[in-house]
PDB file of N, CA and C in Angstrom:
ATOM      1  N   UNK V 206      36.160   9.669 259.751  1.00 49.00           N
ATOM      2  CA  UNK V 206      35.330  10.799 259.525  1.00 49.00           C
ATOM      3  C   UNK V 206      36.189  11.910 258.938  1.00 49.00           C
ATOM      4  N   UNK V 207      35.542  12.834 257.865  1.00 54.00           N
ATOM      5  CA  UNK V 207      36.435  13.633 257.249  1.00 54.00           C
ATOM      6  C   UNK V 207      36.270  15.134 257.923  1.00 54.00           C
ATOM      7  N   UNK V 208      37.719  15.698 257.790  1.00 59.00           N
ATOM      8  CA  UNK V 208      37.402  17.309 258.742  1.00 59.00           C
ATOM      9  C   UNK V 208      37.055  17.925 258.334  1.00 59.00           C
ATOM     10  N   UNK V 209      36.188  19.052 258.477  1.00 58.00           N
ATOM     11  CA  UNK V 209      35.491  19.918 257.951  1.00 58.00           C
ATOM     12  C   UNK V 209      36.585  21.004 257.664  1.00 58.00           C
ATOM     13  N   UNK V 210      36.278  21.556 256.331  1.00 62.00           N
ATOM     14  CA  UNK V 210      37.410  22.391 256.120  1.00 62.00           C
ATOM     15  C   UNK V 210      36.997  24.010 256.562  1.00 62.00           C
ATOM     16  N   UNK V 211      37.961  24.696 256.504  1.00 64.00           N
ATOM     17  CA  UNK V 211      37.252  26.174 256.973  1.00 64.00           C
ATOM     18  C   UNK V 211      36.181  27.246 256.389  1.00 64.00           C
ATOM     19  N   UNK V 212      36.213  26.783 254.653  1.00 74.00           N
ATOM     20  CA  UNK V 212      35.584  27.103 254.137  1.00 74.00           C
ATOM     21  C   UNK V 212      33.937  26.869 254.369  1.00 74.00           C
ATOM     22  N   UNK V 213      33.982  25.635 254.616  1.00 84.00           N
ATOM     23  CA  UNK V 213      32.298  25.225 254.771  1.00 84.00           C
ATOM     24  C   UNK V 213      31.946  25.672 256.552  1.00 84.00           C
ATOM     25  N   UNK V 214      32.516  25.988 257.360  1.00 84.00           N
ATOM     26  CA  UNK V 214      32.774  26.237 258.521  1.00 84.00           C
ATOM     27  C   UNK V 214      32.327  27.895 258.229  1.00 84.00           C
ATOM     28  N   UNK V 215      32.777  28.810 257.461  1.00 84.00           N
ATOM     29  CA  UNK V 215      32.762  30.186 257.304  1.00 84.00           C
ATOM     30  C   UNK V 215      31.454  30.141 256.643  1.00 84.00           C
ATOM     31  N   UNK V 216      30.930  29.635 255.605  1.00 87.00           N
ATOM     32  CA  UNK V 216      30.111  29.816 254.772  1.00 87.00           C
ATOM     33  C   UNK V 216      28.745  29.271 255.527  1.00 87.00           C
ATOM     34  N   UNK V 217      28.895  28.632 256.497  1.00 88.00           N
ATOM     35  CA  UNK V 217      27.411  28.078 257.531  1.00 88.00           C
ATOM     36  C   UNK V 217      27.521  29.141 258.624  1.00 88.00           C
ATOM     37  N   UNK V 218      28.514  29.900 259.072  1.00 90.00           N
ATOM     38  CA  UNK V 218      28.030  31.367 259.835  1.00 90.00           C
ATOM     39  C   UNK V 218      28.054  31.793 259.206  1.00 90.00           C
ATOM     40  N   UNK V 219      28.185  32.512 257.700  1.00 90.00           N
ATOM     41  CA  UNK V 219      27.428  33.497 257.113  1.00 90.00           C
ATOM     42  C   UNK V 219      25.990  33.049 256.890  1.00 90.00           C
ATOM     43  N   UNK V 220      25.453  31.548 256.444  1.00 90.00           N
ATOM     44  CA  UNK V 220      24.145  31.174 256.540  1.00 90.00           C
ATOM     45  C   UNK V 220      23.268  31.415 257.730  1.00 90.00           C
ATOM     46  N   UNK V 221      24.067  31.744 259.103  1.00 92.00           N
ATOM     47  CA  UNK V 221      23.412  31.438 260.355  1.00 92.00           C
ATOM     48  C   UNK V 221      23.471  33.018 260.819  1.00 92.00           C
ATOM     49  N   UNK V 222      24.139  33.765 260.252  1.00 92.00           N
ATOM     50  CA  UNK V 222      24.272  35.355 260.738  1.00 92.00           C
ATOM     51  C   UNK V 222      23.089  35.892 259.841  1.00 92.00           C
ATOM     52  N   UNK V 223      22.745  35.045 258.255  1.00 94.00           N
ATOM     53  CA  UNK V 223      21.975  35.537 257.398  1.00 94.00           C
ATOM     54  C   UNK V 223      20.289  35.393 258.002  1.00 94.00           C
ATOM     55  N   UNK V 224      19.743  34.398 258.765  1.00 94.00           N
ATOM     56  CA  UNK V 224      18.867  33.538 259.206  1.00 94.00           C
ATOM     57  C   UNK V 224      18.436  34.511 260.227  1.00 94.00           C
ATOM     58  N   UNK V 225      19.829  34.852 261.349  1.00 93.00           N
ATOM     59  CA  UNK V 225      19.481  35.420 262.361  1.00 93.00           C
ATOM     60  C   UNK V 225      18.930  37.041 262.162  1.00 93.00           C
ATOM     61  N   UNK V 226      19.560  37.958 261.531  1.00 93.00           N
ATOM     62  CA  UNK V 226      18.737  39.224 260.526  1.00 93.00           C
ATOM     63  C   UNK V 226      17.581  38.895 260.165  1.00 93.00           C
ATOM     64  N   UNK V 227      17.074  37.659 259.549  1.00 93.00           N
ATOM     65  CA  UNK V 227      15.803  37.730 258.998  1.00 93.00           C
ATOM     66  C   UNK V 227      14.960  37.417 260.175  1.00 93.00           C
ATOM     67  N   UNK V 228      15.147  36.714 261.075  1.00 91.00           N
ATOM     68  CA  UNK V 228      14.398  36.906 262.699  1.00 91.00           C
ATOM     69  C   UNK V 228      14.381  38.052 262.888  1.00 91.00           C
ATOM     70  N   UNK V 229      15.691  39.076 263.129  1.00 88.00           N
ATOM     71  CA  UNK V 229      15.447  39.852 263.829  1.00 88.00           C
ATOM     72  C   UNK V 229      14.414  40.690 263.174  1.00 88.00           C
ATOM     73  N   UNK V 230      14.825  40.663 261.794  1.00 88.00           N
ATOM     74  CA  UNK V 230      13.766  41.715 260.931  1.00 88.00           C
ATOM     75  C   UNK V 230      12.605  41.417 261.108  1.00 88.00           C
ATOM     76  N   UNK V 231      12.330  40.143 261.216  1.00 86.00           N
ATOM     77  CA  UNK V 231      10.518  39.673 261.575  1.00 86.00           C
ATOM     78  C   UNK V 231       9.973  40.227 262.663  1.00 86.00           C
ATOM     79  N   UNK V 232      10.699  39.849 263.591  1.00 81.00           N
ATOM     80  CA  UNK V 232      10.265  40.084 265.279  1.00 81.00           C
ATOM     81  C   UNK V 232      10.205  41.905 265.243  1.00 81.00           C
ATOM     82  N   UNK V 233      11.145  42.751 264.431  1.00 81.00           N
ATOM     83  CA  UNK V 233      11.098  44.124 264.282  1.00 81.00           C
ATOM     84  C   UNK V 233       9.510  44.081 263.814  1.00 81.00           C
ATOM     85  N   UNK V 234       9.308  43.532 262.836  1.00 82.00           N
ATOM     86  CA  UNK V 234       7.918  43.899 261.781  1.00 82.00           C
ATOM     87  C   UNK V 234       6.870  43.608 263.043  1.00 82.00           C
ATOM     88  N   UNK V 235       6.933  42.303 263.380  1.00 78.00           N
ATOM     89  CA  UNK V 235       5.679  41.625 264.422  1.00 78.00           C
ATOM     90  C   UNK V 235       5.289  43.261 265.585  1.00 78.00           C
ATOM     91  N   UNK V 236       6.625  43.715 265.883  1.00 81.00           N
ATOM     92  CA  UNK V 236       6.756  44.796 267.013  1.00 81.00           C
ATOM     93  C   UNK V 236       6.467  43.604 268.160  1.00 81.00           C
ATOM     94  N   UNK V 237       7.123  42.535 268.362  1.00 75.00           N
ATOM     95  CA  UNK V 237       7.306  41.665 269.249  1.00 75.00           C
ATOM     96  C   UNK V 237       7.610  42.009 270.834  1.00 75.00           C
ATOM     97  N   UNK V 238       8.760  43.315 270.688  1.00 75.00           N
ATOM     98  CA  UNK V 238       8.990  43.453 271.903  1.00 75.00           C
ATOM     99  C   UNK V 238       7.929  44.347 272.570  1.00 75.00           C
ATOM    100  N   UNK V 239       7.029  45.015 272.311  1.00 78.00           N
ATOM    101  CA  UNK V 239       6.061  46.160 272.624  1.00 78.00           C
ATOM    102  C   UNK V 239       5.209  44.611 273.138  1.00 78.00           C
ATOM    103  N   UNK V 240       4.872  43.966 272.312  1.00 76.00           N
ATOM    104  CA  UNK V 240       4.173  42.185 272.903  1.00 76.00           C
ATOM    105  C   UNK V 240       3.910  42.369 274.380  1.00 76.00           C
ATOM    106  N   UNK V 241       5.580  42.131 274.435  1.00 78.00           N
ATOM    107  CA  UNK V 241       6.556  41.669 275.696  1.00 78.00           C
ATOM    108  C   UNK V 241       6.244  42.331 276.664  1.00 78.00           C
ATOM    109  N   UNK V 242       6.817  43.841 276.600  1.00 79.00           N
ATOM    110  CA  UNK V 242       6.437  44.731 277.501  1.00 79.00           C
ATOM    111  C   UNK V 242       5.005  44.737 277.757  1.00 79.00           C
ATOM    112  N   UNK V 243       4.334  44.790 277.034  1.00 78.00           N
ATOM    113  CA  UNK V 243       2.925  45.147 277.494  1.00 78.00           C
ATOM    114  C   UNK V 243       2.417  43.696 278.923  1.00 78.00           C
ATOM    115  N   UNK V 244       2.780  42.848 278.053  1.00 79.00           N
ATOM    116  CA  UNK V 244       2.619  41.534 279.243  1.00 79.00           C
ATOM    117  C   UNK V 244       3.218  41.772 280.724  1.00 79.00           C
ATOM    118  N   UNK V 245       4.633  42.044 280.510  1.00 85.00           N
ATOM    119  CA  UNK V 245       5.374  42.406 281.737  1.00 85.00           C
ATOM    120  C   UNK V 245       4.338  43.877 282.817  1.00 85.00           C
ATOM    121  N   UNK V 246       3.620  44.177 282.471  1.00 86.00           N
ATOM    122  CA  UNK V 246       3.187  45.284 283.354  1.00 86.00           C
ATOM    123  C   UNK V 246       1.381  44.310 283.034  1.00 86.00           C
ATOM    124  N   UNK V 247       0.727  44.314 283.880  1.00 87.00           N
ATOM    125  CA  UNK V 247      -0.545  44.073 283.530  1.00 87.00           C
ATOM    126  C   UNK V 247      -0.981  44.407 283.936  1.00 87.00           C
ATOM    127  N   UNK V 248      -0.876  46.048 284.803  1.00 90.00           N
ATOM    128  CA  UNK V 248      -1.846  46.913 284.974  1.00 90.00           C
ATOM    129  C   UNK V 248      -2.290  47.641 283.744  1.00 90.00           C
ATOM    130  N   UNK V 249      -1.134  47.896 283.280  1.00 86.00           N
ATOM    131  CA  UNK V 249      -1.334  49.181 281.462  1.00 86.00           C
ATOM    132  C   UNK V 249      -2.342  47.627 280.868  1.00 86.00           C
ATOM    133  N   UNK V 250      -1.630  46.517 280.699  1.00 87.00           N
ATOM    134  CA  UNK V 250      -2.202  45.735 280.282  1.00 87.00           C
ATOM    135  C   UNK V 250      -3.787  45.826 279.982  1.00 87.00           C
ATOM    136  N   UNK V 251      -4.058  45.415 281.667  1.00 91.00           N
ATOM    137  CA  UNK V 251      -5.927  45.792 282.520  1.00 91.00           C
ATOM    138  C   UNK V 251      -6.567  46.991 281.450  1.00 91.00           C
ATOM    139  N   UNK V 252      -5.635  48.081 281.986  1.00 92.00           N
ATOM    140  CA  UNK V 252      -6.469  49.472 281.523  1.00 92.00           C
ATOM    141  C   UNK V 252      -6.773  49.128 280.063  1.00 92.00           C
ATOM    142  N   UNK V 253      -5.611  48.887 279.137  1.00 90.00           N
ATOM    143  CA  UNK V 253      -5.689  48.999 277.782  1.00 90.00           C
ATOM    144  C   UNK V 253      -6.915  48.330 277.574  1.00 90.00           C
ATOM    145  N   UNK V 254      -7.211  47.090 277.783  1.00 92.00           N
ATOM    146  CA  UNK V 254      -8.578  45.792 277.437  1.00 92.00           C
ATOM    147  C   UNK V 254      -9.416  47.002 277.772  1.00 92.00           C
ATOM    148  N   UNK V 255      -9.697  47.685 278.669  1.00 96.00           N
ATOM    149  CA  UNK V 255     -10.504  48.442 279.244  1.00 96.00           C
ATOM    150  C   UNK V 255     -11.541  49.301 278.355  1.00 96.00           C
ATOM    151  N   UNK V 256      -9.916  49.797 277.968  1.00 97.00           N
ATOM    152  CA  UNK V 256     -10.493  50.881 276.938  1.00 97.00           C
ATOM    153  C   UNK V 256     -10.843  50.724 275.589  1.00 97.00           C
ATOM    154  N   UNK V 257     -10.360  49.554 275.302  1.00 96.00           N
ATOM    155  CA  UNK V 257     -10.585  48.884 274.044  1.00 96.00           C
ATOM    156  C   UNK V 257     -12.347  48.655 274.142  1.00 96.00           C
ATOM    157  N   UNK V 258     -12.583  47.949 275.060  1.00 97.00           N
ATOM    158  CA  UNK V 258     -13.701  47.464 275.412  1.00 97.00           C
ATOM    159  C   UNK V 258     -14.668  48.254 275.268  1.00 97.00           C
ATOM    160  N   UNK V 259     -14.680  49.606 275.783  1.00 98.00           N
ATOM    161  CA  UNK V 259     -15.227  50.521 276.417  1.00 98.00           C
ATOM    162  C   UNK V 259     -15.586  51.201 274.569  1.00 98.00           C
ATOM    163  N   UNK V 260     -14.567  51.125 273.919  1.00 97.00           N
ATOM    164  CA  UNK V 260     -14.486  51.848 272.936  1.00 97.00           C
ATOM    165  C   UNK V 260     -15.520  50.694 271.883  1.00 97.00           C
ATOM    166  N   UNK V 261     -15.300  49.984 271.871  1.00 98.00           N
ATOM    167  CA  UNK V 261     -16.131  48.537 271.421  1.00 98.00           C
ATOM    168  C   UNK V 261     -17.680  48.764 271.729  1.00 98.00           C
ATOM    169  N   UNK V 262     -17.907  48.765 272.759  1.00 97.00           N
ATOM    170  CA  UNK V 262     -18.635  48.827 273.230  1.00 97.00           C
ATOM    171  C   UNK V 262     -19.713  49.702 272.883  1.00 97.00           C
ATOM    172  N   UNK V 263     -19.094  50.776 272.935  1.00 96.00           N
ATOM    173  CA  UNK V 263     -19.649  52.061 272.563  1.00 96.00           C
ATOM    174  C   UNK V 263     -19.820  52.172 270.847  1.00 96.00           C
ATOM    175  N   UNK V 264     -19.492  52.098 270.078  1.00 96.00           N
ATOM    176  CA  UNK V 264     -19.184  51.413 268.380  1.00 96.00           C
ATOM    177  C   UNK V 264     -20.548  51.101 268.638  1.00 96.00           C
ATOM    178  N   UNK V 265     -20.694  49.803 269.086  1.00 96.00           N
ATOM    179  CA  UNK V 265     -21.844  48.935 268.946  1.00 96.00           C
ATOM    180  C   UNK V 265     -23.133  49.508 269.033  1.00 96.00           C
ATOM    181  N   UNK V 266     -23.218  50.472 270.022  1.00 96.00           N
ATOM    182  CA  UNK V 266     -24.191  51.467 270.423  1.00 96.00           C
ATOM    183  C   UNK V 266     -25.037  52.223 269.246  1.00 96.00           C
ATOM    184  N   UNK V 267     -23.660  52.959 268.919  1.00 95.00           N
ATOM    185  CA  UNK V 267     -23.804  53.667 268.011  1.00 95.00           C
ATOM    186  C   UNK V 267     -24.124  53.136 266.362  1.00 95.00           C
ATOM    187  N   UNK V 268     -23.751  51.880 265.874  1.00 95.00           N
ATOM    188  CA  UNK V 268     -23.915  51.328 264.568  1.00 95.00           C
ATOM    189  C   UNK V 268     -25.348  50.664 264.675  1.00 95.00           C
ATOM    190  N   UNK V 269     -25.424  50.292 266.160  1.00 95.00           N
ATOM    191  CA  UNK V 269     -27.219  49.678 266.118  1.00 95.00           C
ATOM    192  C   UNK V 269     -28.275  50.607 265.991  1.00 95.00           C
ATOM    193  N   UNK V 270     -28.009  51.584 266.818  1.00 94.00           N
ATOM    194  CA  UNK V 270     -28.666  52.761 266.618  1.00 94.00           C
ATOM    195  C   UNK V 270     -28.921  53.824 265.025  1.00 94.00           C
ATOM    196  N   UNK V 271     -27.981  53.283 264.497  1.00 94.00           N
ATOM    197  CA  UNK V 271     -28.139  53.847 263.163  1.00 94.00           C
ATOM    198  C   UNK V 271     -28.750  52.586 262.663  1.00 94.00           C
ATOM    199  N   UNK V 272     -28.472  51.465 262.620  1.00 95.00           N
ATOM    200  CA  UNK V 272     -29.439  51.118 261.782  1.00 95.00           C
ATOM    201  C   UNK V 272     -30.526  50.447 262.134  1.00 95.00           C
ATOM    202  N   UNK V 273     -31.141  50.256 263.526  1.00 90.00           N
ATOM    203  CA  UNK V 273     -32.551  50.534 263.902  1.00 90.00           C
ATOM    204  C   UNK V 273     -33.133  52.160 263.125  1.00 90.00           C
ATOM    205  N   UNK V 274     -32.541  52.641 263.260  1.00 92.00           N
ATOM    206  CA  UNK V 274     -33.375  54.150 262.691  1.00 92.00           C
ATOM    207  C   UNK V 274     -33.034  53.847 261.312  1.00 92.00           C
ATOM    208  N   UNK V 275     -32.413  53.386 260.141  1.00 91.00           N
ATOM    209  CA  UNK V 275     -32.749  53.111 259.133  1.00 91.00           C
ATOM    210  C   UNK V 275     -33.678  52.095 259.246  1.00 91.00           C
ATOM    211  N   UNK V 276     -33.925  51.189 259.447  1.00 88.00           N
ATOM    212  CA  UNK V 276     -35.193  50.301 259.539  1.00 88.00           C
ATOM    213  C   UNK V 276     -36.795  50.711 259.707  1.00 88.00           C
ATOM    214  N   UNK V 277     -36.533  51.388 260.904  1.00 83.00           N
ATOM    215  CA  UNK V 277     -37.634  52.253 260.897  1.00 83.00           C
ATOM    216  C   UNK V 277     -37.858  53.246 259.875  1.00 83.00           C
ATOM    217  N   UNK V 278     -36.978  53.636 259.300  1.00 86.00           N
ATOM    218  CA  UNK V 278     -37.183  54.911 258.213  1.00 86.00           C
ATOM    219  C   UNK V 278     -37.600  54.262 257.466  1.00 86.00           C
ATOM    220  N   UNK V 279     -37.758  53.134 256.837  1.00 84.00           N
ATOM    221  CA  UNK V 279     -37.863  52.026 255.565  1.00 84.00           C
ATOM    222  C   UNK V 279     -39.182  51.837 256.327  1.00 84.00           C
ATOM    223  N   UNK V 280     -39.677  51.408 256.996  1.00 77.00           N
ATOM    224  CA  UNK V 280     -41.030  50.589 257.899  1.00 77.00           C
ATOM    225  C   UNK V 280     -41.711  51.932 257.645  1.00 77.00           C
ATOM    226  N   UNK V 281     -41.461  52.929 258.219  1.00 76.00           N
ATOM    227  CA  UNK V 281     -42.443  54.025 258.272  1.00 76.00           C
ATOM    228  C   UNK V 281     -42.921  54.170 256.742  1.00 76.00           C
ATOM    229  N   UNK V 282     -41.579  54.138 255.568  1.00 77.00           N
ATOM    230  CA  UNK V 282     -42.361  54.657 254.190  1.00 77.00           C
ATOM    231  C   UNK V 282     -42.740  53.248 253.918  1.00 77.00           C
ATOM    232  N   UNK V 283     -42.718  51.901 254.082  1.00 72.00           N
ATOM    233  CA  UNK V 283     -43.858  50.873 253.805  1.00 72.00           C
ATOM    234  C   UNK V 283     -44.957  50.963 254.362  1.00 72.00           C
ATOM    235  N   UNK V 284     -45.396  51.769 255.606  1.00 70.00           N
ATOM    236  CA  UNK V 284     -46.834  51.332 255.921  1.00 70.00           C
ATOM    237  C   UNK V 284     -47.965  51.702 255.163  1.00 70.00           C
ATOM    238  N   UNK V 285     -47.275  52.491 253.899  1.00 69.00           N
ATOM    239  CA  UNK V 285     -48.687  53.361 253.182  1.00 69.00           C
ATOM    240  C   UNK V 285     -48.962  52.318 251.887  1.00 69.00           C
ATOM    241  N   UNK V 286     -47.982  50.936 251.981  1.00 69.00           N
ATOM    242  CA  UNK V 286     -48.242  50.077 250.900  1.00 69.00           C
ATOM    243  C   UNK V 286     -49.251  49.160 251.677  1.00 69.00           C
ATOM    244  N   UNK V 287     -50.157  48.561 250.777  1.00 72.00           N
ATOM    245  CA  UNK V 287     -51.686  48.157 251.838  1.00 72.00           C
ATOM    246  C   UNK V 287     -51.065  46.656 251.733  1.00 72.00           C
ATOM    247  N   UNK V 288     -50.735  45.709 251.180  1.00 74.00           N
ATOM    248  CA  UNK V 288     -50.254  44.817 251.895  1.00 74.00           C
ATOM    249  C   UNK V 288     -49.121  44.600 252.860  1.00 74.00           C
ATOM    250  N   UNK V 289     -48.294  45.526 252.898  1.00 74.00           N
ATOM    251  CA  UNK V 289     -47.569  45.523 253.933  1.00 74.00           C
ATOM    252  C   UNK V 289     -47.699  46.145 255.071  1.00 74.00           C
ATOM    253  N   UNK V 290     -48.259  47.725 254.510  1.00 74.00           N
ATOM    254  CA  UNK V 290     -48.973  48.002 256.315  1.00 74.00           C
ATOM    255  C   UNK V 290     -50.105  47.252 256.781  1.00 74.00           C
ATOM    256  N   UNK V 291     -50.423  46.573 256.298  1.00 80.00           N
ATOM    257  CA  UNK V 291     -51.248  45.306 257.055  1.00 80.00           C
ATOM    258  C   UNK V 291     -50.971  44.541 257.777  1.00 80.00           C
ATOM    259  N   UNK V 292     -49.776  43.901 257.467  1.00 81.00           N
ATOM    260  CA  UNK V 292     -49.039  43.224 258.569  1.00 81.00           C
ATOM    261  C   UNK V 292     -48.303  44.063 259.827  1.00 81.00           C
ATOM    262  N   UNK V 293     -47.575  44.937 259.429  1.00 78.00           N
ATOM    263  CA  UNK V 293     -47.308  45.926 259.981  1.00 78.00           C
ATOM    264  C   UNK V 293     -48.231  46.304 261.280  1.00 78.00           C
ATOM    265  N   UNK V 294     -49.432  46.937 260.588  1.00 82.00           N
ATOM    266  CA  UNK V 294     -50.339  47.219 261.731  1.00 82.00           C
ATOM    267  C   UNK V 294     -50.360  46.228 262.999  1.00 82.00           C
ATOM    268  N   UNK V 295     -50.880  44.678 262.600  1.00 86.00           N
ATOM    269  CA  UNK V 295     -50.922  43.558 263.393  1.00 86.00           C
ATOM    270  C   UNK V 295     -50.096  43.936 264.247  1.00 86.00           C
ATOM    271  N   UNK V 296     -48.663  44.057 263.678  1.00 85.00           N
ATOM    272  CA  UNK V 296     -47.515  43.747 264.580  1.00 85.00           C
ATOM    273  C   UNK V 296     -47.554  44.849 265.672  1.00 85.00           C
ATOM    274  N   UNK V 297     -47.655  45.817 265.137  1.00 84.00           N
ATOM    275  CA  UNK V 297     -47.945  46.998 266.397  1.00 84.00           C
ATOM    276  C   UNK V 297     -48.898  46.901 267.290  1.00 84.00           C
ATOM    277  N   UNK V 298     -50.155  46.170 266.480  1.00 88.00           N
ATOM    278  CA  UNK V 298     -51.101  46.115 267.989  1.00 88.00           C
ATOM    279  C   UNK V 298     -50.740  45.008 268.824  1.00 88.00           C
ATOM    280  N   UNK V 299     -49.881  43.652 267.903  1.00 88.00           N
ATOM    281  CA  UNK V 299     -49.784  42.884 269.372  1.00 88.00           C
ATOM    282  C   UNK V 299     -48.340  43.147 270.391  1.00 88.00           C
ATOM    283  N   UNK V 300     -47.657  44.198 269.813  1.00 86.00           N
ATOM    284  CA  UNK V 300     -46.856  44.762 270.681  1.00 86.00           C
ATOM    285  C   UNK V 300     -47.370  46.030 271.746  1.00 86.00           C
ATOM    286  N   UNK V 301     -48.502  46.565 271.042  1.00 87.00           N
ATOM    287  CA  UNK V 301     -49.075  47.408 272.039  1.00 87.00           C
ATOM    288  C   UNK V 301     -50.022  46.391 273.230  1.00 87.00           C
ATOM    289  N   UNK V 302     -50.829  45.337 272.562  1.00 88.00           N
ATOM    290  CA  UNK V 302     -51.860  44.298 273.612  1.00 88.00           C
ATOM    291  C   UNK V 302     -50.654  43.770 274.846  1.00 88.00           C
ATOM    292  N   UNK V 303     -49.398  43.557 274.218  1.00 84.00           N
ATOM    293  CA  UNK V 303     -48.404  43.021 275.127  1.00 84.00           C
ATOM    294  C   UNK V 303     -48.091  43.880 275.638  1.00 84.00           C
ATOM    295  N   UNK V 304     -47.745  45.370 275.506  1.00 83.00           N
ATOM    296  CA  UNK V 304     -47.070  46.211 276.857  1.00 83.00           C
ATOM    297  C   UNK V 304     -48.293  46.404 277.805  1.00 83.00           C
ATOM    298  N   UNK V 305     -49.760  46.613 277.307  1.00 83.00           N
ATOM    299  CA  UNK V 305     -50.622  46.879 278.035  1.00 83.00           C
ATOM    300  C   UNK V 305     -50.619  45.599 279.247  1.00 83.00           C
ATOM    301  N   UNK V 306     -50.746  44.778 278.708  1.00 80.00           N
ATOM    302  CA  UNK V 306     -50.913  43.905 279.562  1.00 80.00           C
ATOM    303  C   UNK V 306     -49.578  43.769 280.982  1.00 80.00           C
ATOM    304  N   UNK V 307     -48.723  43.821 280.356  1.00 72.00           N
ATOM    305  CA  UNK V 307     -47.530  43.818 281.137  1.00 72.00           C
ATOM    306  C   UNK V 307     -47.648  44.657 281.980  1.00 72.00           C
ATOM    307  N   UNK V 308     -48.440  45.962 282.194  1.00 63.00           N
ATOM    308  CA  UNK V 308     -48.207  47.016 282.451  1.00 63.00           C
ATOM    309  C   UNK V 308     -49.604  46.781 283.807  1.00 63.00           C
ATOM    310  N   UNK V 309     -50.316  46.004 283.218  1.00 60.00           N
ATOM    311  CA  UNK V 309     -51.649  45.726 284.176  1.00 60.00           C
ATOM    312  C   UNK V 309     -50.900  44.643 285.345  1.00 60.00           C
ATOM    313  N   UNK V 310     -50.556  43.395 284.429  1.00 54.00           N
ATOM    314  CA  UNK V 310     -49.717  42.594 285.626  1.00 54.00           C
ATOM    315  C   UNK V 310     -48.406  43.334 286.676  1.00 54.00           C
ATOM    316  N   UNK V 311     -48.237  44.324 286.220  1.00 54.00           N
ATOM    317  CA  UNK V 311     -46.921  45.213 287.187  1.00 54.00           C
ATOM    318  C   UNK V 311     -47.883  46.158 288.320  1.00 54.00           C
ATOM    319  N   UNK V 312     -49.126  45.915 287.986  1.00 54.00           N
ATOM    320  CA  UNK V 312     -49.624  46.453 289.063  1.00 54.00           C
ATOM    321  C   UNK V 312     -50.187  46.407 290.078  1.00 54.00           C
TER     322      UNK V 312
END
C-alpha cells in the first residue's frame, strides 16, 4: 500500500475545514439553533403554538367575515335581476319555513 504524502493529507483538511463553514453557514441561515432552544423549553414552546393559533384563528374570523359581507353585497344588488331574484327569493323563504319551524319544535 502506498503512503499518503503530506500534500494530499493538507489539501483534504482544507476540503474538510471548507465543507465544515458551509454547514456552519447553512445551519446560521436555517437559524437552527433558535430550532433547538425553542424545543429545549416547551413551555415558551406551549405559549408560542398558542399564540400563533389564537392569531390564526382570529385571521380566519376576520377574512370570512369580509367576504360573507362581500357576497351578500353582490346577492343584495342581484335580487333586482328577475331571474335571479327568483331563485334567490325561494332560497330565503325555505330558510325562513326552516327557522320557523325549528323554532316551533324548540318549544
Amino acid at each position: 500500500m502506498a503512503e499518503k504524502k503530506p500534500q494530499d493529507e493538507v489539501s483534504l483538511i482544507h476540503h474538510l475545514n471548507r465543507n465544515v463553514a458551509k454547514l456552519a453557514a447553512h445551519m446560521e441561515k436555517a437559524r437552527f439553533d433558535e430550532y433547538a432552544a425553542m424545543f429545549s423549553r416547551p413551555v415558551k414552546f406551549i405559549w408560542f403554538n398558542f399564540l400563533a393559533g389564537i392569531a390564526r384563528g382570529f385571521g380566519i374570523a376576520v377574512g370570512m367575515t369580509v367576504i360573507v359581507a362581500l357576497v351578500l353585497f353582490f346577492l343584495s344588488k342581484m335580487i333586482d335581476l328577475p331571474f335571479i331574484g327568483y331563485y334567490i327569493a325561494q332560497i330565503v323563504e325555505m330558510v325562513n319555513s326552516y327557522l320557523s319551524e325549528g323554532k316551533s319544535m324548540l318549544r
